[in-house]
Coordinates of C-alpha atoms and ligand atoms in Angstrom, one line a residue:
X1 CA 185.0 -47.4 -134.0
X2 CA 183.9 -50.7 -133.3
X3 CA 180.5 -52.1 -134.8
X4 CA 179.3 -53.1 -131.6
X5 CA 180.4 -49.6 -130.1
X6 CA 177.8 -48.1 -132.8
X7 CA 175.1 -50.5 -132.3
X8 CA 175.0 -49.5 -128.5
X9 CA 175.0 -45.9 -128.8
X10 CA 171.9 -46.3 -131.7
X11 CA 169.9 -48.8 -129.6
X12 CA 170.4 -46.8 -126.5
X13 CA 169.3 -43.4 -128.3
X14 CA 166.3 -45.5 -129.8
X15 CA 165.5 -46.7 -126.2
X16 CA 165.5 -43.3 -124.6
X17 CA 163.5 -41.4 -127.8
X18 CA 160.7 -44.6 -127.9
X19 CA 160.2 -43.9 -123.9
X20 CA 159.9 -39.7 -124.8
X21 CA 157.5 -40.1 -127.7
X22 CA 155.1 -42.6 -125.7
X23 CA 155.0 -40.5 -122.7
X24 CA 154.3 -37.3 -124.5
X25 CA 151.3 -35.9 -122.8
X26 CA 150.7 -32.9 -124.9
X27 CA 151.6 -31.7 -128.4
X28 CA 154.8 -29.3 -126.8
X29 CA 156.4 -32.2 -124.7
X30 CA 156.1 -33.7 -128.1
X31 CA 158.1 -31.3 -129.8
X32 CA 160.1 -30.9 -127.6
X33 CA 161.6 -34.9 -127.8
X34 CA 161.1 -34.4 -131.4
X35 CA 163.7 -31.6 -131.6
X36 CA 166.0 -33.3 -129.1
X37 CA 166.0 -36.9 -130.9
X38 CA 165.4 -35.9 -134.8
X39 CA 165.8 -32.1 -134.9
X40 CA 167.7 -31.8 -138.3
X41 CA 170.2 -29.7 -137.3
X42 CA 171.5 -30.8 -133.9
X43 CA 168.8 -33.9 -133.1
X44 CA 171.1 -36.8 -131.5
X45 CA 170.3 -38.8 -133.9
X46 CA 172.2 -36.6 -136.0
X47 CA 175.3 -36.7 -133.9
X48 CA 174.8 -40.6 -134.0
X49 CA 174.9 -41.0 -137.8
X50 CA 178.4 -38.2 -138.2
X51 CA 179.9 -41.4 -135.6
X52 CA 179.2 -43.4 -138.8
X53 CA 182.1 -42.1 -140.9
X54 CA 184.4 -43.6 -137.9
X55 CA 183.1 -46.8 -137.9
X56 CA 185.1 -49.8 -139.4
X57 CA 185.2 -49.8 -143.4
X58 CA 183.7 -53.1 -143.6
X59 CA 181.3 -52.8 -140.7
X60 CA 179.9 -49.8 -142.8
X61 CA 177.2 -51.2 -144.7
X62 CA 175.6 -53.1 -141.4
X63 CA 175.7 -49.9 -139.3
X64 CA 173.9 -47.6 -141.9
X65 CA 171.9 -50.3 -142.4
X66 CA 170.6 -50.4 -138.3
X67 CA 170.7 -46.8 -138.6
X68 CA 168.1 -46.5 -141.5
X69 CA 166.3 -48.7 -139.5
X70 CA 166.2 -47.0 -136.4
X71 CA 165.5 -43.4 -137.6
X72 CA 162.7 -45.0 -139.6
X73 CA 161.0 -46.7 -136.5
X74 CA 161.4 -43.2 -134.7
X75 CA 159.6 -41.6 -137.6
X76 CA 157.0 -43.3 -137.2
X77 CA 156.9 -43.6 -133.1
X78 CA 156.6 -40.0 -133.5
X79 CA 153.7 -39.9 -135.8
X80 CA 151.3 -41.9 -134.1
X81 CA 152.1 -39.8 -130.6
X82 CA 151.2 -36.6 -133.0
X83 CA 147.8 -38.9 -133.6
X84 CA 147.6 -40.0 -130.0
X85 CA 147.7 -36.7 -128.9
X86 CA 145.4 -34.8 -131.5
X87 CA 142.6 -37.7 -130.7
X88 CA 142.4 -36.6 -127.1
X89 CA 144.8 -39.3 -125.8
X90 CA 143.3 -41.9 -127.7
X91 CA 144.9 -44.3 -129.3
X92 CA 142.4 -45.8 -131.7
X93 CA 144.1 -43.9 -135.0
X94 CA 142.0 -41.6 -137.4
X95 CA 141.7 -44.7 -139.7
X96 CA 139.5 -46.6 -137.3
X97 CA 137.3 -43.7 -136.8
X98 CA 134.0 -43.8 -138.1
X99 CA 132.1 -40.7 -137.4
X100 CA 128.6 -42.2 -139.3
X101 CA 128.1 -45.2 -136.4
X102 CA 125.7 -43.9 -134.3
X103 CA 126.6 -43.0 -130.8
X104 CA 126.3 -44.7 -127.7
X105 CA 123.3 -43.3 -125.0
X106 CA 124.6 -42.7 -121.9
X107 CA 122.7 -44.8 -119.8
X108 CA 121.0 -41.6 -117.5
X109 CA 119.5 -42.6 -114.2
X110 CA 115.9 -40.8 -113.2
X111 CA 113.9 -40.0 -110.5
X112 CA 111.5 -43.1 -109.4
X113 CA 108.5 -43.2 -110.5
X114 CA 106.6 -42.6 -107.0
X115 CA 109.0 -39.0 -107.1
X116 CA 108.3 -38.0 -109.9
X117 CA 103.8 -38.9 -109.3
X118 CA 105.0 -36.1 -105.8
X119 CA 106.4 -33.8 -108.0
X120 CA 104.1 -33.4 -110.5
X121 CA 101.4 -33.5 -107.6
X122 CA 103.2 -30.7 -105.9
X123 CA 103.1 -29.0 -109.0
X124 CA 99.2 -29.6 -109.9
X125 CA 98.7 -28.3 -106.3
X126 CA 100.6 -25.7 -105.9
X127 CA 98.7 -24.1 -109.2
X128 CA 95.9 -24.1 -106.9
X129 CA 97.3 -22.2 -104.1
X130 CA 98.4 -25.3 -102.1
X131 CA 101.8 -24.9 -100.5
X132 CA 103.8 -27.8 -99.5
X133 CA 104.2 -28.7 -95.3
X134 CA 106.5 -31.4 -93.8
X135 CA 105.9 -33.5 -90.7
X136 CA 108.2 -36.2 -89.1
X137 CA 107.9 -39.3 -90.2
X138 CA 108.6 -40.5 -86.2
X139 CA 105.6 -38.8 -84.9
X140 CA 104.3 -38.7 -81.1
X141 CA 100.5 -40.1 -80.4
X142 CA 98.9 -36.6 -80.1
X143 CA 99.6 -35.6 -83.7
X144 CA 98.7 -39.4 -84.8
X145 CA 95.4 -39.9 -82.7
X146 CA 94.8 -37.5 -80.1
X147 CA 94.8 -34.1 -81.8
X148 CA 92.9 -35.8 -84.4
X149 CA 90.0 -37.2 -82.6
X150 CA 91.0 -40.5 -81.9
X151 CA 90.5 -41.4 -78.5
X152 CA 92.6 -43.7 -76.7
X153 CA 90.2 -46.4 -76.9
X154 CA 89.5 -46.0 -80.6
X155 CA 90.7 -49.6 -82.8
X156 CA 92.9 -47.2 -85.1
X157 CA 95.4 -47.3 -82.1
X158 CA 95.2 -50.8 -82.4
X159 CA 99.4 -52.3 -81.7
X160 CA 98.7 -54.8 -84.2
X161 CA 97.7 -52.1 -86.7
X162 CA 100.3 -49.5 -85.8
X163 CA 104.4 -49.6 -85.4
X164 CA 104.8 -48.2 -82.2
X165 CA 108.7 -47.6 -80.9
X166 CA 110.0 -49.3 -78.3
X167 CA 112.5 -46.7 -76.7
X168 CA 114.6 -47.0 -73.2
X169 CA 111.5 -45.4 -71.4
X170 CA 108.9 -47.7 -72.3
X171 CA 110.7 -51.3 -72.3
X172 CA 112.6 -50.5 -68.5
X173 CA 111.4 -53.4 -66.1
X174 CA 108.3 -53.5 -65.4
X175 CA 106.9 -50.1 -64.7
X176 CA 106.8 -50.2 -68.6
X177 CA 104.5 -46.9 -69.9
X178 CA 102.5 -46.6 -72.6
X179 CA 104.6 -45.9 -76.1
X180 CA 105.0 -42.3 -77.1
X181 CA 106.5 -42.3 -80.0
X182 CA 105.6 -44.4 -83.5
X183 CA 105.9 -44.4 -87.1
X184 CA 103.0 -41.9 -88.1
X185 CA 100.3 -44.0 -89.7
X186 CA 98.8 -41.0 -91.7
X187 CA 99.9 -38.2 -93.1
X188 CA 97.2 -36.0 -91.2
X189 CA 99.4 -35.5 -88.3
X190 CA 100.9 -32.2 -90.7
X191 CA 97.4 -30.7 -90.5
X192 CA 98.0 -30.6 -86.7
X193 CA 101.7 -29.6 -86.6
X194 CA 100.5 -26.9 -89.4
X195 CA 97.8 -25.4 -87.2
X196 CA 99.5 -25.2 -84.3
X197 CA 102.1 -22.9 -85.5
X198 CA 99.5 -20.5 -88.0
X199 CA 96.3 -18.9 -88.1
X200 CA 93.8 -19.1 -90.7
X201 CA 93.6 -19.3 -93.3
X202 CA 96.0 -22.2 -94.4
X203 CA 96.5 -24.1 -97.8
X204 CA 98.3 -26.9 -98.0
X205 CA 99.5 -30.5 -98.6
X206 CA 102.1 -32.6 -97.4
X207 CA 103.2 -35.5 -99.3
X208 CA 105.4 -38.6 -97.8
X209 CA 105.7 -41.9 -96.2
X210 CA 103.2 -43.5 -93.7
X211 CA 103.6 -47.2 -92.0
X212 CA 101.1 -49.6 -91.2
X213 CA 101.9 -53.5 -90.4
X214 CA 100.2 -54.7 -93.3
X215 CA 101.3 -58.2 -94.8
X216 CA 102.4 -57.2 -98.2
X217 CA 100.5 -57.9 -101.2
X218 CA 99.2 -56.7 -104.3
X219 CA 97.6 -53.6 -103.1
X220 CA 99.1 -53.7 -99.3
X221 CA 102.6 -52.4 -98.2
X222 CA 103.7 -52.0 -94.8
X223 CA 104.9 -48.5 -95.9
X224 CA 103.6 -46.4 -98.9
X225 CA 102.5 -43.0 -99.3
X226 CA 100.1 -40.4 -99.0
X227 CA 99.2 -37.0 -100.1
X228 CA 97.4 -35.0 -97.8
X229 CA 95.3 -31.4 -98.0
X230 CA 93.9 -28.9 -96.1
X231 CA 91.8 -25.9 -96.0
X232 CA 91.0 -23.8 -93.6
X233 CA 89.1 -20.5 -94.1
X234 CA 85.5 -18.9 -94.0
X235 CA 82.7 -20.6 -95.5
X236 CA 84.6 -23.4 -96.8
X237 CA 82.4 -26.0 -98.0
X238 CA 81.9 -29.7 -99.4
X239 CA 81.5 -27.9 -103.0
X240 CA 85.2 -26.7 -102.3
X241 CA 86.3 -30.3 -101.4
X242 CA 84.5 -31.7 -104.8
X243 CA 85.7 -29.2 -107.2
X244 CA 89.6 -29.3 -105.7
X245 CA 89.5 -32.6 -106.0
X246 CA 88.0 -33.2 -109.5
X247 CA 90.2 -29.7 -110.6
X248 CA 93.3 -31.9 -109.4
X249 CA 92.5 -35.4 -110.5
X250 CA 91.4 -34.0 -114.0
X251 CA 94.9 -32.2 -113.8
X252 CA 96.8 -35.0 -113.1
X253 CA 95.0 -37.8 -115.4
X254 CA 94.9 -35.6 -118.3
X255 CA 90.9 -36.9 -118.5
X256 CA 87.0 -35.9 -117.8
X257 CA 87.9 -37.3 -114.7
X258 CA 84.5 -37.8 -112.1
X259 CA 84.5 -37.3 -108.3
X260 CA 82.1 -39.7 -106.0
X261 CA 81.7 -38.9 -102.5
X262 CA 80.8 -42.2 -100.1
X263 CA 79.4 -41.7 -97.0
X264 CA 82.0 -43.0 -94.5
X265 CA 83.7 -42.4 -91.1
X266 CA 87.1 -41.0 -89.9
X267 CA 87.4 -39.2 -86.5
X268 CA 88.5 -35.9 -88.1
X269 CA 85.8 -35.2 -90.0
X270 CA 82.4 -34.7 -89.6
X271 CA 80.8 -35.0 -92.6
X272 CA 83.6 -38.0 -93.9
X273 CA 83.3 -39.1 -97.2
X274 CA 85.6 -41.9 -99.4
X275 CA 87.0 -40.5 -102.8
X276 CA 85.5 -42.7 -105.9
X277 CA 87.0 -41.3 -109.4
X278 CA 86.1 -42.5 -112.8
X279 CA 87.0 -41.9 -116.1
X280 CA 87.7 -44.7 -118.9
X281 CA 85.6 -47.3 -117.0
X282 CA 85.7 -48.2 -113.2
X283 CA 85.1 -45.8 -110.2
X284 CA 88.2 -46.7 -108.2
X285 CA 88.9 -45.5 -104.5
X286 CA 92.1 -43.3 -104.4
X287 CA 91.6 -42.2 -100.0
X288 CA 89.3 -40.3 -97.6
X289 CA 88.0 -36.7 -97.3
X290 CA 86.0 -34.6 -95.1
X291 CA 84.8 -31.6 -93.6
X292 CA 87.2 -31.1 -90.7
X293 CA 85.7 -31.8 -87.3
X294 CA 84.8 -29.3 -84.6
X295 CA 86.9 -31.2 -82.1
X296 CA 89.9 -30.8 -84.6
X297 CA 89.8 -27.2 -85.1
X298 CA 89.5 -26.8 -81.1
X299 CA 92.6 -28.8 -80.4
X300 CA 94.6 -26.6 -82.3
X301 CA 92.8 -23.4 -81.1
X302 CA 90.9 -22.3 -83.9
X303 CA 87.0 -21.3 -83.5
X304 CA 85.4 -23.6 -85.4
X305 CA 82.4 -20.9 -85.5
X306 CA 84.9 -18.4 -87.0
X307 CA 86.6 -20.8 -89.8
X308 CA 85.8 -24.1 -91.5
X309 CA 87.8 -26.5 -93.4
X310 CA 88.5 -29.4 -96.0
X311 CA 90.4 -32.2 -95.8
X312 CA 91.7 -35.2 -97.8
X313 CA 94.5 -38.0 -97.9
X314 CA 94.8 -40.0 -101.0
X315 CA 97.4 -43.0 -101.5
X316 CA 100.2 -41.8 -104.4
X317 CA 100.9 -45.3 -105.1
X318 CA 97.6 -45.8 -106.1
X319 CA 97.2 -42.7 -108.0
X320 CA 100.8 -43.7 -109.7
X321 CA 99.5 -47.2 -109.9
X322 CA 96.4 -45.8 -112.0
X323 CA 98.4 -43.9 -114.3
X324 CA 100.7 -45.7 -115.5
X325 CA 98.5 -49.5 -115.2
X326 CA 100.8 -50.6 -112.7
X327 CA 98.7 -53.9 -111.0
X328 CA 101.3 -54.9 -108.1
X329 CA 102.3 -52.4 -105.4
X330 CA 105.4 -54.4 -104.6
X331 CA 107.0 -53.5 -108.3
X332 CA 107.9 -49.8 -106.6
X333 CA 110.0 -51.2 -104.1
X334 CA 112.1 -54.5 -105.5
X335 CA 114.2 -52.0 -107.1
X336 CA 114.3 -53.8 -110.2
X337 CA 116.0 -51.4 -112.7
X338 CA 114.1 -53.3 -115.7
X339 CA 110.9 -52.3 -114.1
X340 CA 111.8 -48.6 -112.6
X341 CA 113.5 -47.9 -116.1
X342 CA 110.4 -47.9 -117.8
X343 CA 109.3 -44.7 -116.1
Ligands
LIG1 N1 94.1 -40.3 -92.8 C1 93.2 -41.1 -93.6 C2 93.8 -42.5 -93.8 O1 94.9 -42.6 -93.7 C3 92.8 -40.5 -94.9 C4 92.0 -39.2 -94.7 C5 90.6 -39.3 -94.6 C6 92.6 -38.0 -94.6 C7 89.9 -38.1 -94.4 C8 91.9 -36.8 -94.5 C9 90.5 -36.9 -94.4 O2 92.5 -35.6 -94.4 O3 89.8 -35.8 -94.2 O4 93.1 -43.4 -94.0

């Protein structure tokens, strides 16, 4: 036989066993290509080197001497697939393995920081009987106002103070109506949508989003959120209101915290008070609260000399501002991963 005849045959064998022992997946393909290419017995590598006795005397020593050559560059394709493959595919070899480098953290995302103030708020609550109620957030102006003693010409209804929706009905020519339909400004609408559909007595809150046109600043967002409660039994009184809320705040602040009641106004209650707390230093205003008004309970249908009720909405930003000394409102919503990570 021909040197170049030899040659062929050996670099055409090498060819197909390199291509086998890359590919391998798994140790058993593995095998399997060893046992064809370098199986001792009947490998074709074998066959290949018995075609060396046939090969021109004096081409001799060059042909074993490719052959050595190629059987020892399948050697060792074949034992870094066996490492490939008992890494898990990976190709780094044991060598470059150190096991006492510490790992890398998995960079985990988490809840934002206004979620996880509702969650916990839920929770605090909900250890004192308060189950959770959900409202729209596109609400119509008898849950936002009217149900809630706010009478047409009351300044809450204020445009400029209010997102109202312009739908097909209320921009067509010029019979234009008044709007029906607006983003709710308060989360007090739930307290009417809850006592429409259940008798006393009720116990609950409702957390989410409100919207109001405010120019944003430090303090101001057009949207933000609130929590809301209410309570509606017999002989529910301010003490109820003041002990709830100090129960909850000292809860949640982990703190002696101190509850102030303000003399103030809101259409839905009757007495209204604004929510002072203090602990650490300051009082600081977290929302409003109240004994819920007469005119309230009648809209939905209750007796208001049968049952009586508590109220209060308090801003979560704020009370997630507070906790964690947070001084810019804005920070929540830039979505600034080096600010929400902190959290
Ligand atoms: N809805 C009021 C606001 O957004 C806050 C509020 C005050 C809620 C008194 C109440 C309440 O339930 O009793 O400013």
């Amino acid at each position: 036989m021909a040197l170049a005849e030899f040659l062929n045959t050996l670099d055409e064998l090498a060819k197909q066993a390199t291509a086998q022992f890359e590919a391998a997946a798994d140790a058993v393909s593995l095998e399997a290509a060893r046992v064809e290419f370098l199986g001792a017995k009947s490998g074709r590598l074998k066959d290949v080197q018995k075609g060396l006795g046939q090969v021109d005397k004096a081409d001799k020593p060059a042909a074993g001497k490719r052959f050595n050559e190629v059987k020892q560059q399948l050697e060792t394709l074949f034992s870094a697939a066996t490492k490939r493959i008992a890494n898990g595919g990976c190709v780094e070899t044991a060598s470059d393995f150190d096991p006492t480098i510490p790992g890398k953290r998995p960079v985990l995302g988490h809840l934002h920081p206004i979620t996880q103030t509702i969650e916990e708020l839920v929770d605090i609550m909900g250890r004192l009987g308060f189950t959770v109620a959900e409202g729209p957030e596109i609400e119509d102006l008898w849950h936002n106002f009217d149900a809630l003693n706010i009478p047409l010409e009351h300044p809450a209804r204020d445009p400029l103070d209010n997102f109202y929706l312009a739908t097909a009905e209320t921009m067509s020519g010029q019979n234009k109506t008044e709007p029906k339909w607006m983003l709710r400004s308060q989360t007090s609408t739930v307290q009417i949508r809850v006592m429409e559909k259940t008798q006393p007595p009720v116990r609950i809150i409702s957390l989410g989003r409100v919207y109001r046109p405010d120019t944003a600043d430090a303090t101001h967002y057009p949207m933000f959120h609130q929590i809301e409660g209410l309570l509606i039994d017999r002989h529910v009184t301010m003490a109820d209101l003041k002990s709830i809320l100090r129960l909850f705040a000292e809860s949640f602040f982990e703190d002696d915290v101190h509850v102030r009641f303000r003399p103030s106004f809101f259409p839905f209650t009757e007495p209204s008070v604004e929510v002072d707390m203090s602990w650490a230093g300051d009082w600081i205003e977290f929302g409003g609260a109240g004994m819920v008004d007469p005119n309230v309970l009648r809209a939905v249908g209750y007796d208001p000399e049968e049952v009586s009720g508590l109220a209060f909405g308090l801003g979560i930003e704020r009370i997630c501002m507070r906790r964690h000394g947070i001084t810019d409102i804005r920070e929540f919503y830039k979505n600034d991963v080096r600010f929400l990570h902190q959290f």
